[in-house]
C-alpha cells in the first residue's frame, strides 16, 4: 500500500530560471501539484466513486499556460499564493501612524492581490520535509522593504500537506521588521464536477451571516452588513443557480465567519449536486472572499482540455479583511516585529455516496 509522499520534477522555465513542480499524493490516489512559481497549486485530482481521476481545480500543465497573453491579460490568479495583501486596497493608499503609503495600482484605481509583481509571480524557495506523520512541502519567500510600495522587510512561508483523509492543509507564517499590512491566501478555483459543467449546480453553505459592504469599485469599505434572509445568505445552503438569477455578477463577497478568530473551525461546505463530490473548508481566518469567477476568460483551458471561464470555478479566499488597513478595527491586518502572521486553512474532499 502506498503512503502519502511528495516527489519533484521540472515544470518549465521563467526568465531563464527553472520552475519545479511538487506532486503531493496520498494512499487513496489523490494528488495535488504545486509549483514554486507563485507557490501555485496547478492541479488537484481526486478519485470519483469509480476510481477515475477527476480534476477539480483550474490550472495548467506547463509554464506556457501561466505566461500566455490570454492568461496574463485576464489575470485570474489561478491557484497561486496571494501576497502581500489579498484582494483590494482602496486607491492603493493606507497610513500607519502618521506615515502615508502609496502602493502599486494594478486594478483600475485600486491595488489588487499584492500589486504588479506580487508573490504569485515570484519563485519561492522550496523544500520537501520528510519528518513527522506526513511529508510537508515548505515554501519560503523574502520581500524587501518598499516592494510594490509596502513598508518592512517581510519573510513568509507556506507549508502544504496532503493527508490520507484527502485534506489539503495550508499553513502560512510571516514576519516583518516593521508594521505592515499582510494577508496571505490561496486563490484556487474549484469545480467539483471536474469541469464537466459550470458551478451552477453546486450547493454552497457558509457559516456566516455578515459581509463587508463594497463600494462602487468593488473594494470592501464597510460597514459590516447582515445578509440574513437575502439571496446572499448562504448560511443555510443554497444552489448557486438560484442565487445567480438575481446576482448580476455572482458572488464576490467577503463573508465574516461567526466562529471565534484563531481556532481552526469548519466554515463552509460546497457540494456538487450532480456528482455528490464535497469540499469542506476549515480555517483560522476571520472571513473569506467567496468569488464565483464571473470575470474568468472563456478562452482559458488546461492543455488536456478542461474548459475554464465564467462561472466555471469558484475561489474561497480565506484571509484578513480586504482593504483591512483602511477599515478601523479590522482584526490582524498588520504584521510587525511583535505581531507575527500565522494562519491555516484546510480543504477536505469527499464524496457523499461513499460515506
Ligand atoms: C477578485 C476578483 C478578481 C479575481 C481575479 C478575486 O479575488 O475578487 O475581482 O477578478 O480575484 O483577479
mmCIF file of C-alpha atoms and ligand atoms in Angstrom:
data_model
loop_
_atom_site.group_PDB
_atom_site.id
_atom_site.type_symbol
_atom_site.label_atom_id
_atom_site.label_comp_id
_atom_site.label_asym_id
_atom_site.label_seq_id
_atom_site.Cartn_x
_atom_site.Cartn_y
_atom_site.Cartn_z
ATOM 1 C CA UNK A 1 0.000 0.000 0.000
ATOM 2 C CA UNK A 2 1.380 3.404 -0.920
ATOM 3 C CA UNK A 3 1.582 6.153 1.674
ATOM 4 C CA UNK A 4 1.483 9.935 1.430
ATOM 5 C CA UNK A 5 4.521 11.282 -0.401
ATOM 6 C CA UNK A 6 5.930 14.218 -2.324
ATOM 7 C CA UNK A 7 8.027 13.984 -5.491
ATOM 8 C CA UNK A 8 9.505 16.782 -7.601
ATOM 9 C CA UNK A 9 10.247 17.285 -11.282
ATOM 10 C CA UNK A 10 10.957 20.121 -13.693
ATOM 11 C CA UNK A 11 7.843 22.048 -14.721
ATOM 12 C CA UNK A 12 9.361 24.670 -17.027
ATOM 13 C CA UNK A 13 11.301 27.917 -17.015
ATOM 14 C CA UNK A 14 10.615 31.579 -16.475
ATOM 15 C CA UNK A 15 13.156 34.244 -17.408
ATOM 16 C CA UNK A 16 15.895 31.604 -17.574
ATOM 17 C CA UNK A 17 15.082 30.166 -14.144
ATOM 18 C CA UNK A 18 13.890 26.616 -13.650
ATOM 19 C CA UNK A 19 10.381 26.159 -12.244
ATOM 20 C CA UNK A 20 9.924 22.957 -10.233
ATOM 21 C CA UNK A 21 6.692 21.071 -9.675
ATOM 22 C CA UNK A 22 5.963 19.130 -6.496
ATOM 23 C CA UNK A 23 3.380 16.351 -6.552
ATOM 24 C CA UNK A 24 1.762 15.516 -3.219
ATOM 25 C CA UNK A 25 -0.082 12.198 -3.278
ATOM 26 C CA UNK A 26 -1.815 10.062 -0.689
ATOM 27 C CA UNK A 27 -2.692 6.388 -0.282
ATOM 28 C CA UNK A 28 -6.135 6.879 -1.854
ATOM 29 C CA UNK A 29 -4.561 8.241 -5.042
ATOM 30 C CA UNK A 30 -5.495 11.903 -4.585
ATOM 31 C CA UNK A 31 -2.873 14.285 -5.997
ATOM 32 C CA UNK A 32 -2.092 17.964 -5.513
ATOM 33 C CA UNK A 33 0.507 19.579 -7.781
ATOM 34 C CA UNK A 34 2.254 22.758 -6.690
ATOM 35 C CA UNK A 35 4.945 24.781 -8.457
ATOM 36 C CA UNK A 36 7.484 27.098 -6.856
ATOM 37 C CA UNK A 37 6.422 29.912 -9.245
ATOM 38 C CA UNK A 38 3.913 31.778 -7.091
ATOM 39 C CA UNK A 39 3.643 28.792 -4.702
ATOM 40 C CA UNK A 40 0.841 27.902 -7.110
ATOM 41 C CA UNK A 41 -1.459 24.890 -6.996
ATOM 42 C CA UNK A 42 -1.574 23.789 -10.636
ATOM 43 C CA UNK A 43 -3.918 20.842 -10.155
ATOM 44 C CA UNK A 44 -5.981 18.938 -7.633
ATOM 45 C CA UNK A 45 -7.001 15.461 -8.745
ATOM 46 C CA UNK A 46 -9.480 13.479 -6.665
ATOM 47 C CA UNK A 47 -10.865 9.994 -7.296
ATOM 48 C CA UNK A 48 -14.510 9.657 -8.294
ATOM 49 C CA UNK A 49 -16.501 6.730 -6.799
ATOM 50 C CA UNK A 50 -15.494 4.581 -9.806
ATOM 51 C CA UNK A 51 -11.829 5.278 -9.014
ATOM 52 C CA UNK A 52 -11.341 7.548 -12.004
ATOM 53 C CA UNK A 53 -9.250 10.740 -11.759
ATOM 54 C CA UNK A 54 -11.221 13.993 -11.580
ATOM 55 C CA UNK A 55 -9.568 17.396 -11.953
ATOM 56 C CA UNK A 56 -11.246 19.864 -9.581
ATOM 57 C CA UNK A 57 -9.004 22.959 -9.777
ATOM 58 C CA UNK A 58 -8.211 25.452 -12.543
ATOM 59 C CA UNK A 59 -4.606 25.412 -13.701
ATOM 60 C CA UNK A 60 -2.193 24.446 -16.454
ATOM 61 C CA UNK A 61 0.300 21.630 -17.070
ATOM 62 C CA UNK A 62 3.064 23.894 -18.411
ATOM 63 C CA UNK A 63 4.538 27.357 -17.828
ATOM 64 C CA UNK A 64 3.184 28.437 -21.246
ATOM 65 C CA UNK A 65 -0.289 28.434 -19.726
ATOM 66 C CA UNK A 66 0.721 30.840 -16.962
ATOM 67 C CA UNK A 67 2.772 33.065 -19.270
ATOM 68 C CA UNK A 68 0.313 33.286 -22.196
ATOM 69 C CA UNK A 69 -1.135 36.693 -23.128
ATOM 70 C CA UNK A 70 -4.656 35.303 -22.709
ATOM 71 C CA UNK A 71 -3.892 34.352 -19.102
ATOM 72 C CA UNK A 72 -1.834 37.431 -18.193
ATOM 73 C CA UNK A 73 -4.365 39.872 -19.643
ATOM 74 C CA UNK A 74 -7.264 38.211 -17.843
ATOM 75 C CA UNK A 75 -5.228 37.812 -14.598
ATOM 76 C CA UNK A 76 -7.471 35.311 -12.787
ATOM 77 C CA UNK A 77 -4.652 34.283 -10.364
ATOM 78 C CA UNK A 78 -5.334 30.518 -10.738
ATOM 79 C CA UNK A 79 -4.179 28.604 -7.649
ATOM 80 C CA UNK A 80 -1.444 30.977 -6.555
ATOM 81 C CA UNK A 81 -0.418 32.178 -3.125
ATOM 82 C CA UNK A 82 -1.552 35.786 -2.946
ATOM 83 C CA UNK A 83 0.533 38.396 -1.110
ATOM 84 C CA UNK A 84 1.460 40.713 0.381
ATOM 85 C CA UNK A 85 -2.200 41.603 0.822
ATOM 86 C CA UNK A 86 -5.075 39.549 -0.611
ATOM 87 C CA UNK A 87 -7.846 41.338 -2.561
ATOM 88 C CA UNK A 88 -8.086 45.111 -2.952
ATOM 89 C CA UNK A 89 -6.667 48.090 -1.075
ATOM 90 C CA UNK A 90 -8.609 51.190 -1.973
ATOM 91 C CA UNK A 91 -6.650 53.514 -4.288
ATOM 92 C CA UNK A 92 -3.515 51.691 -3.090
ATOM 93 C CA UNK A 93 -3.418 54.018 -0.093
ATOM 94 C CA UNK A 94 -3.120 53.479 3.639
ATOM 95 C CA UNK A 95 -1.448 55.012 6.672
ATOM 96 C CA UNK A 96 0.306 53.571 9.679
ATOM 97 C CA UNK A 97 0.590 56.113 12.498
ATOM 98 C CA UNK A 98 1.271 59.419 10.730
ATOM 99 C CA UNK A 99 3.094 57.815 7.796
ATOM 100 C CA UNK A 100 1.164 57.548 4.480
ATOM 101 C CA UNK A 101 1.958 54.807 1.977
ATOM 102 C CA UNK A 102 1.160 54.523 -1.737
ATOM 103 C CA UNK A 103 1.113 51.049 -3.263
ATOM 104 C CA UNK A 104 1.390 49.967 -6.909
ATOM 105 C CA UNK A 105 -2.043 50.205 -8.544
ATOM 106 C CA UNK A 106 -2.988 47.352 -10.910
ATOM 107 C CA UNK A 107 -6.810 47.168 -10.929
ATOM 108 C CA UNK A 108 -8.447 50.387 -12.054
ATOM 109 C CA UNK A 109 -7.614 52.848 -9.295
ATOM 110 C CA UNK A 110 -7.010 50.079 -6.737
ATOM 111 C CA UNK A 111 -4.239 47.774 -5.576
ATOM 112 C CA UNK A 112 -5.148 44.090 -6.129
ATOM 113 C CA UNK A 113 -3.540 40.878 -4.809
ATOM 114 C CA UNK A 114 -0.144 42.361 -3.950
ATOM 115 C CA UNK A 115 0.316 44.599 -6.992
ATOM 116 C CA UNK A 116 2.113 44.339 -10.326
ATOM 117 C CA UNK A 117 4.666 41.754 -9.215
ATOM 118 C CA UNK A 118 3.004 40.098 -6.256
ATOM 119 C CA UNK A 119 4.033 36.888 -4.502
ATOM 120 C CA UNK A 120 2.174 34.997 -7.274
ATOM 121 C CA UNK A 121 4.849 35.975 -9.821
ATOM 122 C CA UNK A 122 7.928 35.182 -7.740
ATOM 123 C CA UNK A 123 9.867 31.944 -7.488
ATOM 124 C CA UNK A 124 9.689 30.643 -3.943
ATOM 125 C CA UNK A 125 12.405 28.609 -2.237
ATOM 126 C CA UNK A 126 11.017 25.110 -1.776
ATOM 127 C CA UNK A 127 11.974 22.119 0.305
ATOM 128 C CA UNK A 128 10.380 18.719 0.903
ATOM 129 C CA UNK A 129 10.416 17.817 4.588
ATOM 130 C CA UNK A 130 10.039 14.095 5.253
ATOM 131 C CA UNK A 131 9.654 14.309 9.016
ATOM 132 C CA UNK A 132 6.618 13.596 11.157
ATOM 133 C CA UNK A 133 3.488 11.740 10.135
ATOM 134 C CA UNK A 134 3.067 13.415 6.743
ATOM 135 C CA UNK A 135 5.559 14.877 4.298
ATOM 136 C CA UNK A 136 5.472 18.688 4.057
ATOM 137 C CA UNK A 137 6.183 20.959 1.129
ATOM 138 C CA UNK A 138 7.714 24.070 2.700
ATOM 139 C CA UNK A 139 7.954 27.206 0.562
ATOM 140 C CA UNK A 140 9.641 30.451 1.620
ATOM 141 C CA UNK A 141 9.920 33.941 0.198
ATOM 142 C CA UNK A 142 11.599 37.191 1.215
ATOM 143 C CA UNK A 143 10.141 40.556 0.156
ATOM 144 C CA UNK A 144 12.230 43.717 0.543
ATOM 145 C CA UNK A 145 11.234 46.988 2.210
ATOM 146 C CA UNK A 146 9.052 49.064 -0.185
ATOM 147 C CA UNK A 147 8.344 46.134 -2.522
ATOM 148 C CA UNK A 148 5.260 47.312 -4.506
ATOM 149 C CA UNK A 149 5.225 50.212 -2.021
ATOM 150 C CA UNK A 150 4.790 48.162 1.185
ATOM 151 C CA UNK A 151 6.944 49.011 4.205
ATOM 152 C CA UNK A 152 9.039 46.422 6.000
ATOM 153 C CA UNK A 153 11.252 43.529 5.039
ATOM 154 C CA UNK A 154 8.897 40.597 5.124
ATOM 155 C CA UNK A 155 9.611 36.876 5.240
ATOM 156 C CA UNK A 156 6.779 34.462 4.595
ATOM 157 C CA UNK A 157 6.442 30.721 4.477
ATOM 158 C CA UNK A 158 3.719 28.341 3.359
ATOM 159 C CA UNK A 159 3.513 24.686 4.357
ATOM 160 C CA UNK A 160 1.404 22.314 2.239
ATOM 161 C CA UNK A 161 0.422 18.837 3.442
ATOM 162 C CA UNK A 162 -1.930 16.237 1.967
ATOM 163 C CA UNK A 163 -3.378 13.724 4.418
ATOM 164 C CA UNK A 164 -4.668 10.231 3.710
ATOM 165 C CA UNK A 165 -8.122 11.606 4.591
ATOM 166 C CA UNK A 166 -7.975 13.818 1.454
ATOM 167 C CA UNK A 167 -7.294 17.000 3.418
ATOM 168 C CA UNK A 168 -5.041 19.618 1.890
ATOM 169 C CA UNK A 169 -3.690 21.744 4.723
ATOM 170 C CA UNK A 170 -2.072 25.113 4.019
ATOM 171 C CA UNK A 171 -0.241 26.856 6.878
ATOM 172 C CA UNK A 172 1.041 30.389 6.472
ATOM 173 C CA UNK A 173 3.589 32.253 8.579
ATOM 174 C CA UNK A 174 5.050 35.721 8.190
ATOM 175 C CA UNK A 175 7.321 38.179 9.963
ATOM 176 C CA UNK A 176 8.236 41.793 9.306
ATOM 177 C CA UNK A 177 10.871 44.126 10.746
ATOM 178 C CA UNK A 178 8.293 46.946 10.906
ATOM 179 C CA UNK A 179 4.495 47.222 10.944
ATOM 180 C CA UNK A 180 2.991 46.412 7.563
ATOM 181 C CA UNK A 181 -0.214 45.035 6.026
ATOM 182 C CA UNK A 182 -0.026 41.270 5.427
ATOM 183 C CA UNK A 183 -2.841 38.930 4.382
ATOM 184 C CA UNK A 184 -1.936 35.673 2.657
ATOM 185 C CA UNK A 185 -4.378 33.389 0.886
ATOM 186 C CA UNK A 186 -4.577 30.758 -1.807
ATOM 187 C CA UNK A 187 -6.505 31.579 -4.987
ATOM 188 C CA UNK A 188 -7.543 28.126 -6.235
ATOM 189 C CA UNK A 189 -10.746 27.951 -8.317
ATOM 190 C CA UNK A 190 -12.716 24.788 -7.559
ATOM 191 C CA UNK A 191 -15.210 22.971 -9.771
ATOM 192 C CA UNK A 192 -16.328 19.693 -8.202
ATOM 193 C CA UNK A 193 -17.954 18.482 -11.426
ATOM 194 C CA UNK A 194 -14.472 18.009 -12.852
ATOM 195 C CA UNK A 195 -15.238 20.863 -15.286
ATOM 196 C CA UNK A 196 -17.977 18.762 -16.899
ATOM 197 C CA UNK A 197 -20.238 21.741 -16.283
ATOM 198 C CA UNK A 198 -20.389 25.199 -14.736
ATOM 199 C CA UNK A 199 -20.734 25.651 -10.965
ATOM 200 C CA UNK A 200 -24.481 26.418 -11.163
ATOM 201 C CA UNK A 201 -25.413 23.040 -9.636
ATOM 202 C CA UNK A 202 -23.067 23.450 -6.676
ATOM 203 C CA UNK A 203 -24.755 23.942 -3.330
ATOM 204 C CA UNK A 204 -22.804 26.254 -1.043
ATOM 205 C CA UNK A 205 -23.131 26.651 2.693
ATOM 206 C CA UNK A 206 -21.053 29.261 4.509
ATOM 207 C CA UNK A 207 -21.292 29.713 8.269
ATOM 208 C CA UNK A 208 -21.608 33.468 8.085
ATOM 209 C CA UNK A 209 -24.457 35.930 8.101
ATOM 210 C CA UNK A 210 -22.481 39.152 7.588
ATOM 211 C CA UNK A 211 -20.465 40.630 4.734
ATOM 212 C CA UNK A 212 -18.298 43.712 4.324
ATOM 213 C CA UNK A 213 -20.152 46.160 2.105
ATOM 214 C CA UNK A 214 -18.216 47.004 -1.097
ATOM 215 C CA UNK A 215 -18.061 50.428 -2.775
ATOM 216 C CA UNK A 216 -18.682 51.099 -6.486
ATOM 217 C CA UNK A 217 -15.129 49.941 -7.373
ATOM 218 C CA UNK A 218 -15.692 46.663 -5.540
ATOM 219 C CA UNK A 219 -13.469 47.427 -2.565
ATOM 220 C CA UNK A 220 -14.968 46.311 0.715
ATOM 221 C CA UNK A 221 -15.047 49.504 2.715
ATOM 222 C CA UNK A 222 -17.634 48.518 5.306
ATOM 223 C CA UNK A 223 -19.830 48.852 7.185
ATOM 224 C CA UNK A 224 -20.463 45.253 8.125
ATOM 225 C CA UNK A 225 -23.885 44.296 6.723
ATOM 226 C CA UNK A 226 -26.238 41.462 7.628
ATOM 227 C CA UNK A 227 -27.348 39.262 4.707
ATOM 228 C CA UNK A 228 -29.913 37.267 6.694
ATOM 229 C CA UNK A 229 -32.911 36.362 4.566
ATOM 230 C CA UNK A 230 -31.401 37.648 1.295
ATOM 231 C CA UNK A 231 -30.069 35.706 -1.719
ATOM 232 C CA UNK A 232 -26.575 36.431 -0.411
ATOM 233 C CA UNK A 233 -27.327 34.465 2.757
ATOM 234 C CA UNK A 234 -25.628 31.086 2.305
ATOM 235 C CA UNK A 235 -25.793 30.125 5.976
ATOM 236 C CA UNK A 236 -28.500 27.508 5.336
ATOM 237 C CA UNK A 237 -27.014 26.375 1.993
ATOM 238 C CA UNK A 238 -28.171 27.485 -1.446
ATOM 239 C CA UNK A 239 -27.822 26.269 -5.011
ATOM 240 C CA UNK A 240 -25.665 28.779 -6.862
ATOM 241 C CA UNK A 241 -28.001 28.808 -9.865
ATOM 242 C CA UNK A 242 -30.787 30.185 -7.659
ATOM 243 C CA UNK A 243 -28.518 32.999 -6.470
ATOM 244 C CA UNK A 244 -27.135 33.784 -9.929
ATOM 245 C CA UNK A 245 -30.660 34.551 -11.189
ATOM 246 C CA UNK A 246 -30.611 37.736 -9.116
ATOM 247 C CA UNK A 247 -26.925 38.492 -8.546
ATOM 248 C CA UNK A 248 -25.794 40.019 -11.813
ATOM 249 C CA UNK A 249 -22.085 39.174 -11.449
ATOM 250 C CA UNK A 250 -22.394 36.328 -8.956
ATOM 251 C CA UNK A 251 -20.584 36.333 -5.640
ATOM 252 C CA UNK A 252 -17.594 38.476 -4.867
ATOM 253 C CA UNK A 253 -18.384 38.937 -1.208
ATOM 254 C CA UNK A 254 -16.200 38.940 1.864
ATOM 255 C CA UNK A 255 -18.122 36.852 4.437
ATOM 256 C CA UNK A 256 -17.312 37.285 8.142
ATOM 257 C CA UNK A 257 -17.497 33.961 9.944
ATOM 258 C CA UNK A 258 -19.458 33.550 13.121
ATOM 259 C CA UNK A 259 -16.678 31.433 14.707
ATOM 260 C CA UNK A 260 -14.035 32.807 17.084
ATOM 261 C CA UNK A 261 -10.951 34.062 15.258
ATOM 262 C CA UNK A 262 -7.811 31.940 15.517
ATOM 263 C CA UNK A 263 -9.353 28.500 16.134
ATOM 264 C CA UNK A 264 -9.314 26.064 13.204
ATOM 265 C CA UNK A 265 -13.032 25.628 12.549
ATOM 266 C CA UNK A 266 -15.155 24.331 9.687
ATOM 267 C CA UNK A 267 -16.719 27.338 7.961
ATOM 268 C CA UNK A 268 -18.077 26.097 4.627
ATOM 269 C CA UNK A 269 -19.310 23.112 2.680
ATOM 270 C CA UNK A 270 -19.603 23.006 -1.091
ATOM 271 C CA UNK A 271 -21.356 20.081 -2.808
ATOM 272 C CA UNK A 272 -21.768 19.353 -6.486
ATOM 273 C CA UNK A 273 -25.351 18.081 -6.527
ATOM 274 C CA UNK A 274 -24.721 16.190 -9.786
ATOM 275 C CA UNK A 275 -21.706 14.111 -8.743
ATOM 276 C CA UNK A 276 -22.059 14.364 -4.935
ATOM 277 C CA UNK A 277 -18.443 15.484 -4.580
ATOM 278 C CA UNK A 278 -17.993 17.561 -1.450
ATOM 279 C CA UNK A 279 -15.439 20.152 -0.363
ATOM 280 C CA UNK A 280 -15.377 21.202 3.284
ATOM 281 C CA UNK A 281 -13.290 24.187 4.328
ATOM 282 C CA UNK A 282 -11.779 24.827 7.749
ATOM 283 C CA UNK A 283 -9.837 27.938 8.672
ATOM 284 C CA UNK A 284 -8.418 30.078 11.443
ATOM 285 C CA UNK A 285 -9.135 33.263 9.450
ATOM 286 C CA UNK A 286 -11.878 35.804 10.334
ATOM 287 C CA UNK A 287 -13.574 35.531 6.918
ATOM 288 C CA UNK A 288 -13.269 34.641 3.253
ATOM 289 C CA UNK A 289 -13.813 36.303 -0.065
ATOM 290 C CA UNK A 290 -16.167 33.985 -1.909
ATOM 291 C CA UNK A 291 -15.701 34.672 -5.622
ATOM 292 C CA UNK A 292 -17.626 32.707 -8.257
ATOM 293 C CA UNK A 293 -15.431 33.516 -11.244
ATOM 294 C CA UNK A 294 -17.647 35.865 -13.226
ATOM 295 C CA UNK A 295 -14.604 37.554 -14.793
ATOM 296 C CA UNK A 296 -12.624 34.460 -15.851
ATOM 297 C CA UNK A 297 -11.997 34.398 -19.591
ATOM 298 C CA UNK A 298 -13.770 31.654 -21.578
ATOM 299 C CA UNK A 299 -10.595 31.385 -23.692
ATOM 300 C CA UNK A 300 -8.682 29.616 -20.926
ATOM 301 C CA UNK A 301 -8.396 25.838 -20.772
ATOM 302 C CA UNK A 302 -5.983 23.190 -19.497
ATOM 303 C CA UNK A 303 -3.721 21.559 -22.076
ATOM 304 C CA UNK A 304 -5.709 18.327 -21.556
ATOM 305 C CA UNK A 305 -8.985 20.032 -22.392
ATOM 306 C CA UNK A 306 -10.840 21.141 -19.237
ATOM 307 C CA UNK A 307 -12.559 24.429 -20.059
ATOM 308 C CA UNK A 308 -12.438 27.331 -17.636
ATOM 309 C CA UNK A 309 -14.272 30.661 -17.889
ATOM 310 C CA UNK A 310 -17.215 32.483 -16.393
ATOM 311 C CA UNK A 311 -18.857 30.531 -13.533
ATOM 312 C CA UNK A 312 -16.626 27.519 -14.218
ATOM 313 C CA UNK A 313 -14.684 27.722 -10.947
ATOM 314 C CA UNK A 314 -15.053 29.392 -7.542
ATOM 315 C CA UNK A 315 -12.495 30.649 -5.044
ATOM 316 C CA UNK A 316 -12.796 30.557 -1.300
ATOM 317 C CA UNK A 317 -10.128 33.074 -0.295
ATOM 318 C CA UNK A 318 -9.766 32.788 3.484
ATOM 319 C CA UNK A 319 -7.977 35.949 4.577
ATOM 320 C CA UNK A 320 -7.868 39.066 6.723
ATOM 321 C CA UNK A 321 -10.410 41.762 5.770
ATOM 322 C CA UNK A 322 -9.855 43.002 2.196
ATOM 323 C CA UNK A 323 -8.823 46.669 2.381
ATOM 324 C CA UNK A 324 -8.196 45.909 6.072
ATOM 325 C CA UNK A 325 -5.568 48.642 6.633
ATOM 326 C CA UNK A 326 -8.334 51.180 5.884
ATOM 327 C CA UNK A 327 -11.056 49.565 7.995
ATOM 328 C CA UNK A 328 -10.972 50.629 11.659
ATOM 329 C CA UNK A 329 -10.943 47.616 13.981
ATOM 330 C CA UNK A 330 -10.119 45.140 11.198
ATOM 331 C CA UNK A 331 -8.536 42.171 13.039
ATOM 332 C CA UNK A 332 -4.922 41.204 12.320
ATOM 333 C CA UNK A 333 -4.421 43.328 9.191
ATOM 334 C CA UNK A 334 -0.996 44.475 10.302
ATOM 335 C CA UNK A 335 2.020 42.284 10.989
ATOM 336 C CA UNK A 336 5.019 43.678 12.850
ATOM 337 C CA UNK A 337 8.081 42.796 14.928
ATOM 338 C CA UNK A 338 5.923 41.822 17.913
ATOM 339 C CA UNK A 339 2.954 40.551 15.832
ATOM 340 C CA UNK A 340 3.916 37.665 13.525
ATOM 341 C CA UNK A 341 1.410 36.450 10.931
ATOM 342 C CA UNK A 342 0.027 32.957 11.154
ATOM 343 C CA UNK A 343 -2.986 31.166 9.717
ATOM 344 C CA UNK A 344 -4.180 27.791 8.499
ATOM 345 C CA UNK A 345 -6.799 26.662 6.011
ATOM 346 C CA UNK A 346 -7.791 23.067 5.243
ATOM 347 C CA UNK A 347 -9.630 21.888 2.123
ATOM 348 C CA UNK A 348 -11.186 18.454 2.736
ATOM 349 C CA UNK A 349 -12.561 16.443 -0.208
ATOM 350 C CA UNK A 350 -15.063 13.574 -0.057
ATOM 351 C CA UNK A 351 -17.999 12.014 -1.892
ATOM 352 C CA UNK A 352 -21.425 11.893 -0.232
ATOM 353 C CA UNK A 353 -22.363 8.498 -1.731
ATOM 354 C CA UNK A 354 -19.130 6.949 -0.415
ATOM 355 C CA UNK A 355 -19.782 7.860 3.216
HETATM 356 C C1 LIG B 1 -11.309 39.206 -7.056
HETATM 357 C C2 LIG B 1 -11.851 39.463 -8.448
HETATM 358 C C3 LIG B 1 -10.771 39.265 -9.455
HETATM 359 C C4 LIG B 1 -10.172 37.888 -9.284
HETATM 360 C C5 LIG B 1 -9.023 37.627 -10.200
HETATM 361 C C6 LIG B 1 -10.754 37.830 -6.990
HETATM 362 O O1 LIG B 1 -10.198 37.594 -5.745
HETATM 363 O O2 LIG B 1 -12.328 39.363 -6.096
HETATM 364 O O3 LIG B 1 -12.330 40.786 -8.555
HETATM 365 O O4 LIG B 1 -11.300 39.404 -10.766
HETATM 366 O O5 LIG B 1 -9.727 37.720 -7.956
HETATM 367 O O6 LIG B 1 -8.087 38.632 -10.132
#
